[in-house]
Structure formats: structure tokens, C-alpha cells
Short mmCIF file of C-alpha atoms in Angstrom, two decimals:
data_model
loop_
_atom_site.label_atom_id
_atom_site.label_comp_id
_atom_site.label_asym_id
_atom_site.label_seq_id
_atom_site.Cartn_x
_atom_site.Cartn_y
_atom_site.Cartn_z
CA UNK A 1 105.47 -35.24 -154.01
CA UNK A 2 102.43 -36.81 -152.40
CA UNK A 3 104.18 -38.41 -149.47
CA UNK A 4 103.69 -38.82 -145.78
CA UNK A 5 106.43 -37.68 -143.45
CA UNK A 6 108.26 -40.19 -141.27
CA UNK A 7 106.43 -38.73 -138.27
CA UNK A 8 103.06 -39.30 -139.94
CA UNK A 9 103.91 -42.91 -140.79
CA UNK A 10 105.04 -43.53 -137.21
CA UNK A 11 101.88 -41.88 -135.87
CA UNK A 12 99.73 -44.17 -138.03
CA UNK A 13 101.37 -47.28 -136.60
CA UNK A 14 101.29 -45.92 -133.04
CA UNK A 15 97.78 -44.45 -132.92
CA UNK A 16 96.06 -46.27 -135.80
CA UNK A 17 95.24 -43.10 -137.74
CA UNK A 18 96.61 -39.87 -139.20
CA UNK A 19 95.09 -36.60 -140.38
CA UNK A 20 93.56 -34.37 -141.42
CA UNK A 21 95.71 -34.30 -144.57
CA UNK A 22 95.40 -31.65 -147.27
CA UNK A 23 94.63 -33.59 -150.47
CA UNK A 24 91.77 -32.20 -152.58
CA UNK A 25 90.45 -28.71 -153.29
CA UNK A 26 86.95 -27.62 -152.36
CA UNK A 27 86.02 -27.52 -156.04
CA UNK A 28 87.10 -31.14 -156.56
CA UNK A 29 85.00 -32.54 -153.74
CA UNK A 30 82.07 -30.18 -154.38
CA UNK A 31 81.48 -31.83 -157.77
CA UNK A 32 81.35 -35.24 -156.06
CA UNK A 33 78.89 -33.98 -153.45
CA UNK A 34 76.59 -32.57 -156.13
CA UNK A 35 76.60 -35.85 -158.03
CA UNK A 36 75.70 -38.02 -155.05
CA UNK A 37 73.22 -35.42 -153.79
CA UNK A 38 71.38 -35.83 -157.10
CA UNK A 39 70.65 -39.51 -156.36
CA UNK A 40 69.49 -38.86 -152.79
CA UNK A 41 66.02 -38.63 -151.31
CA UNK A 42 64.73 -37.54 -147.91
CA UNK A 43 62.99 -40.19 -145.82
CA UNK A 44 61.67 -40.33 -142.28
CA UNK A 45 63.17 -42.76 -139.78
CA UNK A 46 61.65 -42.63 -136.31
CA UNK A 47 60.53 -39.04 -137.03
CA UNK A 48 64.08 -38.05 -138.03
CA UNK A 49 64.75 -36.92 -141.59
CA UNK A 50 67.59 -38.83 -143.23
CA UNK A 51 69.01 -39.08 -146.73
CA UNK A 52 69.00 -42.37 -148.61
CA UNK A 53 70.76 -43.00 -151.91
CA UNK A 54 69.51 -44.85 -154.99
CA UNK A 55 72.06 -47.19 -156.57
CA UNK A 56 71.56 -47.33 -160.34
CA UNK A 57 73.43 -50.63 -160.80
CA UNK A 58 71.96 -52.54 -157.87
CA UNK A 59 68.48 -51.02 -158.14
CA UNK A 60 68.25 -50.55 -154.37
CA UNK A 61 68.74 -47.81 -151.79
CA UNK A 62 72.16 -48.02 -150.19
CA UNK A 63 74.94 -45.73 -149.00
CA UNK A 64 77.58 -48.10 -150.33
CA UNK A 65 79.54 -48.75 -153.51
CA UNK A 66 78.31 -45.89 -155.68
CA UNK A 67 81.83 -45.73 -157.12
CA UNK A 68 80.88 -48.74 -159.28
CA UNK A 69 79.06 -46.38 -161.66
CA UNK A 70 79.99 -42.87 -160.44
CA UNK A 71 83.40 -42.14 -161.97
CA UNK A 72 83.79 -38.87 -160.08
CA UNK A 73 83.61 -40.85 -156.86
CA UNK A 74 85.96 -43.62 -157.98
CA UNK A 75 88.42 -41.04 -159.34
CA UNK A 76 88.74 -39.52 -155.87
CA UNK A 77 89.75 -42.82 -154.31
CA UNK A 78 92.00 -43.83 -157.22
CA UNK A 79 93.81 -40.49 -157.18
CA UNK A 80 97.59 -40.76 -156.78
CA UNK A 81 97.45 -38.12 -154.06
CA UNK A 82 95.60 -40.71 -151.96
CA UNK A 83 97.13 -43.95 -153.21
CA UNK A 84 100.78 -42.90 -152.96
CA UNK A 85 100.25 -42.15 -149.28
CA UNK A 86 98.61 -45.53 -148.73
CA UNK A 87 101.55 -47.27 -150.37
CA UNK A 88 103.77 -45.81 -147.65
CA UNK A 89 101.70 -47.59 -145.01
CA UNK A 90 102.78 -51.05 -145.96
CA UNK A 91 101.58 -52.28 -149.34
CA UNK A 92 102.37 -51.59 -153.00
CA UNK A 93 99.48 -53.72 -154.33
CA UNK A 94 96.08 -52.35 -153.37
CA UNK A 95 92.44 -52.87 -154.31
CA UNK A 96 89.67 -50.37 -153.69
CA UNK A 97 86.90 -52.75 -152.64
CA UNK A 98 84.21 -50.60 -151.02
CA UNK A 99 83.04 -47.01 -150.71
CA UNK A 100 80.40 -45.43 -148.49
CA UNK A 101 78.52 -42.15 -148.15
CA UNK A 102 78.23 -40.94 -144.56
CA UNK A 103 75.67 -38.15 -144.51
CA UNK A 104 74.04 -36.66 -141.42
CA UNK A 105 71.07 -34.32 -141.34
CA UNK A 106 70.97 -31.63 -138.62
CA UNK A 107 70.09 -33.38 -135.38
CA UNK A 108 70.77 -36.86 -136.75
CA UNK A 109 72.45 -39.35 -134.43
CA UNK A 110 76.05 -40.32 -134.93
CA UNK A 111 77.85 -43.65 -134.88
CA UNK A 112 78.99 -45.12 -131.56
CA UNK A 113 82.38 -46.67 -130.85
CA UNK A 114 83.27 -49.50 -133.22
CA UNK A 115 85.96 -51.37 -135.06
CA UNK A 116 84.89 -52.01 -138.65
CA UNK A 117 86.00 -55.63 -138.47
CA UNK A 118 82.78 -57.37 -137.41
CA UNK A 119 82.33 -58.85 -140.88
CA UNK A 120 85.79 -60.38 -141.29
CA UNK A 121 86.49 -64.09 -141.31
CA UNK A 122 88.62 -64.01 -138.15
CA UNK A 123 85.90 -62.30 -136.08
CA UNK A 124 84.38 -64.70 -133.47
CA UNK A 125 80.99 -66.28 -134.23
CA UNK A 126 80.64 -64.63 -137.62
CA UNK A 127 77.83 -65.91 -139.85
CA UNK A 128 79.40 -66.96 -143.13
CA UNK A 129 76.60 -65.23 -145.06
CA UNK A 130 77.57 -61.94 -143.38
CA UNK A 131 81.21 -62.13 -144.43
CA UNK A 132 82.56 -59.18 -146.39
CA UNK A 133 86.23 -60.21 -146.44
CA UNK A 134 88.14 -63.49 -146.16
CA UNK A 135 91.81 -62.95 -145.31
CA UNK A 136 94.48 -65.57 -146.04
CA UNK A 137 95.45 -67.63 -143.02
CA UNK A 138 98.48 -66.17 -141.29
CA UNK A 139 98.44 -62.91 -143.24
CA UNK A 140 98.46 -59.73 -141.22
CA UNK A 141 95.13 -57.97 -141.73
CA UNK A 142 95.38 -54.80 -143.79
CA UNK A 143 92.19 -52.85 -144.45
CA UNK A 144 92.74 -49.11 -144.66
CA UNK A 145 90.01 -46.48 -144.65
CA UNK A 146 90.27 -43.05 -146.27
CA UNK A 147 87.67 -40.65 -144.83
CA UNK A 148 87.17 -37.45 -146.89
CA UNK A 149 85.12 -34.39 -145.95
CA UNK A 150 82.98 -32.91 -148.73
CA UNK A 151 82.18 -29.80 -146.68
CA UNK A 152 84.00 -27.91 -143.95
CA UNK A 153 83.18 -29.86 -140.78
CA UNK A 154 83.29 -28.70 -137.17
CA UNK A 155 83.10 -30.74 -133.98
CA UNK A 156 79.47 -29.61 -133.64
CA UNK A 157 78.68 -31.36 -136.93
CA UNK A 158 80.30 -34.59 -135.77
CA UNK A 159 83.83 -35.30 -136.98
CA UNK A 160 85.77 -38.29 -135.60
CA UNK A 161 86.97 -39.58 -132.25
CA UNK A 162 89.71 -42.21 -131.98
CA UNK A 163 90.90 -44.45 -129.16
CA UNK A 164 94.64 -44.20 -129.75
CA UNK A 165 96.39 -47.56 -130.01
CA UNK A 166 93.18 -49.61 -129.86
CA UNK A 167 93.97 -51.20 -133.24
CA UNK A 168 96.21 -53.64 -131.37
CA UNK A 169 93.22 -55.19 -129.57
CA UNK A 170 90.05 -56.87 -130.79
CA UNK A 171 86.86 -55.90 -128.96
CA UNK A 172 83.82 -58.13 -128.72
CA UNK A 173 80.39 -57.04 -129.84
CA UNK A 174 76.87 -58.08 -128.92
CA UNK A 175 73.92 -58.54 -131.25
CA UNK A 176 71.01 -56.12 -130.98
CA UNK A 177 67.87 -55.68 -133.04
CA UNK A 178 68.17 -53.89 -136.36
CA UNK A 179 68.01 -50.13 -135.87
CA UNK A 180 69.46 -50.25 -132.35
CA UNK A 181 73.04 -50.76 -133.46
CA UNK A 182 75.69 -48.57 -134.98
CA UNK A 183 73.72 -47.41 -138.01
CA UNK A 184 70.03 -46.91 -137.35
CA UNK A 185 69.43 -46.00 -141.01
CA UNK A 186 70.09 -49.65 -141.84
CA UNK A 187 66.35 -50.05 -141.41
CA UNK A 188 65.77 -47.92 -144.50
CA UNK A 189 68.28 -49.86 -146.60
CA UNK A 190 67.21 -53.38 -145.68
CA UNK A 191 65.55 -55.44 -148.40
CA UNK A 192 62.82 -57.41 -146.66
CA UNK A 193 62.41 -59.80 -149.56
CA UNK A 194 66.09 -60.68 -149.46
CA UNK A 195 66.18 -60.97 -145.67
CA UNK A 196 63.17 -60.40 -143.35
CA UNK A 197 63.84 -57.69 -140.79
CA UNK A 198 62.92 -60.13 -138.01
CA UNK A 199 66.00 -62.18 -138.93
CA UNK A 200 68.39 -59.27 -139.19
CA UNK A 201 70.47 -57.85 -136.41
CA UNK A 202 73.04 -55.15 -135.79
CA UNK A 203 75.95 -54.99 -133.37
CA UNK A 204 77.19 -52.87 -130.49
CA UNK A 205 80.82 -53.02 -129.39
CA UNK A 206 81.77 -53.68 -125.78
CA UNK A 207 84.17 -50.81 -125.21
CA UNK A 208 84.96 -48.56 -122.26
CA UNK A 209 86.35 -45.26 -123.53
CA UNK A 210 87.53 -44.33 -120.02
CA UNK A 211 90.25 -46.96 -120.34
CA UNK A 212 91.81 -45.36 -123.42
CA UNK A 213 93.46 -42.16 -124.59
CA UNK A 214 90.70 -40.55 -126.64
CA UNK A 215 91.59 -37.99 -129.28
CA UNK A 216 89.07 -35.93 -131.22
CA UNK A 217 89.45 -34.03 -134.48
CA UNK A 218 87.89 -30.60 -133.92
CA UNK A 219 87.75 -29.50 -137.57
CA UNK A 220 88.14 -31.01 -141.02
CA UNK A 221 88.13 -28.81 -144.12
CA UNK A 222 86.49 -29.81 -147.39
CA UNK A 223 88.95 -31.96 -149.34
CA UNK A 224 90.95 -33.02 -146.31
CA UNK A 225 91.30 -36.72 -145.52
CA UNK A 226 91.80 -38.86 -142.46
CA UNK A 227 93.46 -42.24 -142.98
CA UNK A 228 92.97 -45.02 -140.44
CA UNK A 229 93.03 -48.75 -140.05
CA UNK A 230 89.60 -50.29 -139.62
CA UNK A 231 90.96 -52.05 -136.56
CA UNK A 232 91.19 -48.82 -134.55
CA UNK A 233 88.20 -48.04 -132.33
CA UNK A 234 86.49 -44.88 -133.57
CA UNK A 235 83.20 -43.00 -133.39
CA UNK A 236 81.42 -40.04 -134.96
CA UNK A 237 79.12 -37.96 -132.71
CA UNK A 238 75.68 -36.69 -133.62
CA UNK A 239 75.27 -33.70 -135.90
CA UNK A 240 74.29 -30.98 -133.42
CA UNK A 241 74.54 -28.18 -135.99
CA UNK A 242 72.00 -26.72 -138.39
CA UNK A 243 74.04 -27.87 -141.41
CA UNK A 244 74.23 -31.16 -143.28
CA UNK A 245 77.36 -33.27 -142.84
CA UNK A 246 78.81 -34.87 -145.98
CA UNK A 247 81.61 -37.45 -145.87
CA UNK A 248 82.75 -40.16 -148.27
CA UNK A 249 84.84 -43.19 -147.36
CA UNK A 250 86.97 -45.59 -149.40
CA UNK A 251 88.36 -48.91 -148.18
CA UNK A 252 91.46 -50.69 -149.45
CA UNK A 253 92.85 -54.23 -149.15
CA UNK A 254 95.56 -56.44 -150.63
CA UNK A 255 94.63 -58.50 -153.73
CA UNK A 256 95.15 -61.66 -151.64
CA UNK A 257 91.87 -61.03 -149.76
CA UNK A 258 88.64 -62.61 -151.01
CA UNK A 259 85.83 -60.04 -151.26
CA UNK A 260 82.26 -61.28 -150.61
CA UNK A 261 83.30 -64.94 -150.23
CA UNK A 262 79.65 -66.05 -150.27
CA UNK A 263 79.89 -65.75 -154.04
CA UNK A 264 81.93 -68.94 -153.97
CA UNK A 265 78.83 -70.71 -152.63
CA UNK A 266 76.61 -69.15 -155.32
CA UNK A 267 75.01 -66.79 -152.80
CA UNK A 268 74.57 -63.78 -155.05
CA UNK A 269 72.05 -61.54 -153.25
CA UNK A 270 73.04 -59.90 -149.99
CA UNK A 271 70.69 -58.82 -147.21
CA UNK A 272 70.22 -55.41 -148.81
CA UNK A 273 69.05 -56.89 -152.09
CA UNK A 274 72.30 -56.13 -153.95
CA UNK A 275 73.38 -58.57 -156.64
CA UNK A 276 77.00 -59.19 -155.69
CA UNK A 277 77.79 -60.43 -159.17
CA UNK A 278 77.74 -56.76 -160.19
CA UNK A 279 80.39 -55.87 -157.65
CA UNK A 280 84.02 -55.44 -158.62
CA UNK A 281 87.25 -54.17 -157.09
CA UNK A 282 89.48 -51.54 -158.64
CA UNK A 283 93.24 -52.08 -158.77
CA UNK A 284 94.60 -48.71 -157.65
CA UNK A 285 98.29 -49.62 -157.43
CA UNK A 286 100.68 -52.45 -158.18
CA UNK A 287 99.46 -55.75 -159.58
CA UNK A 288 96.96 -58.51 -158.84
CA UNK A 289 98.69 -61.87 -159.03
CA UNK A 290 95.95 -63.76 -157.20
CA UNK A 291 93.01 -63.42 -159.63
CA UNK A 292 90.48 -64.37 -156.93
CA UNK A 293 88.23 -61.30 -157.26
CA UNK A 294 86.60 -59.51 -160.13
CA UNK A 295 89.09 -56.67 -160.64
CA UNK A 296 89.20 -53.79 -163.11
CA UNK A 297 91.85 -51.16 -163.79
CA UNK A 298 90.59 -47.73 -164.81
CA UNK A 299 93.36 -45.16 -164.49
#
């Protein structure tokens, strides 16, 4: 019932993404938006108003992993209407390992071109303390993102751009000072006691969009989802409208992947002040025969 067509599966492998897909109703995602809006606060960053989000488990401000305590949010990404489609893209056994809130105030800058693979073990010159994921040697990388609109979004609000087929190539990135990279609001999330800002950096990808077939998504309705591999080059323009832009993202991997491998070296606190011992993955389909991560099953 909740299946991708053969054309959609082929498009995913060819382009690196598919969507928008009709999955949730406006009422379903509206309740999620209201819940995460309740833990938000307005702050100023370089004279631009932004929203930050208080994490009740970690005791810090972060846009990530609120599904660890917010069941409405985790339910969205565990829903069979999402997971059954992911199973068609190559894996029966899946962990939900990370979620994010991507909110943009009117006039707020977007996110430039990037592959979300800069914190994987096979990325060149990666600092081991910055690792998010450690993939088994020789295993084909699978890390799928589900991007869900919580409001009706137009191109003026900043939807998504993709470089079709770019998931077959790895692009280098250069280090820049914190706040000059992909996510300038990182400066509001950073925990200076955990990691001084002077020692932190962000990254900018070396990518020429003129060399690729670029495809934009002009409109995404509330409850619709876009599914893509984190290896595909993508961007989200600035919010040039007078409305707020609300998006949530879930990320999925195989159980064979080690999440936050620094825990194996007893490094428990990340650069944002989060105690990684409180982190866990959620088994959303199949089984976990590896037992290398803290995993729970809810549904």
C-alpha cells in the first residue's frame, strides 16, 4: 500500500533523490510543529533573528535529536508510510539514528551546496573526534534522509535544489571559521566549555553547479516528503518570503554502522555539550544482529 513505483525507485538510483511524496496529512505534521515550536526561542545572530531549540535530555540548545524525547517526532519517522518506502531502496534492516529541525525565519540565509558526508569515517582528513558514523570496511555506504515539510513551502521560502547524479562522486571541502560555513547558526549551538569557538571550524564544499544538471523543487506541501541519499549534492536557498519555513529531517542507516564511534574511546561529550551516552538509535524495521549501538524498539 505504501510503496514506491518502479519509476520512483529507478529515479532514486539515477538522480539520488525522489519526491515530493504524499505521506502525511496537514493535521499530522501540524501537531509536530506545535510541539517543537513550544521548545523554541528567538535569538539574534549577526542581527538576524533565528530560532534555537532547547533539548530537555541534553540540557543544551540544538536543532538535532529531539526525537529522543518527543514521541510525536519519532512517530513520524518510524511510521510505516515512510519506512516501507525506505525498505524498497535497498535495506530491510534500518536504524533511525538522527533527526534535525531545519527552520528559517523570513530573510534568513539558506544552506549552500553540500554532501552530508563530511563526518563519515571514509571522508579524507576527518578528525576522529568529529566522526558521526563509522561504516564497515567494504560495505556500500547507505545513509538515507527523509525531508518532511511541516508547512506548505514555495520556492520563495527555500525548498531544495539537487545536482542530479552527484551521489556517485565525492566532493572535497575546505575548512572555514565557525559561522562562515554551511550552517551559520552553529555559533548559537556551540558549547564553549566543551569546545572553545577558536578551535571549532565549519566546512564549505568545492562544487561547481554549472557542471551539473540542477533540478529544483518549486513547491512542497505540508506532510509531503523528499527522500534522498546524503551523498547527493544539495542545497536550500534563503527564505525570501515573509513566512517561517519549517522542515524536519530523519536519517537512517544499517545496524552494521557504528554511531558516534568516539564513545568507544570514552569521549562522551560532543562539541555542542551533548552527553552522547544519552543518545540511542531506534530500530524502525527488520532486526539488529550486530549489537554495536544502543538501540531501542518502540513501535
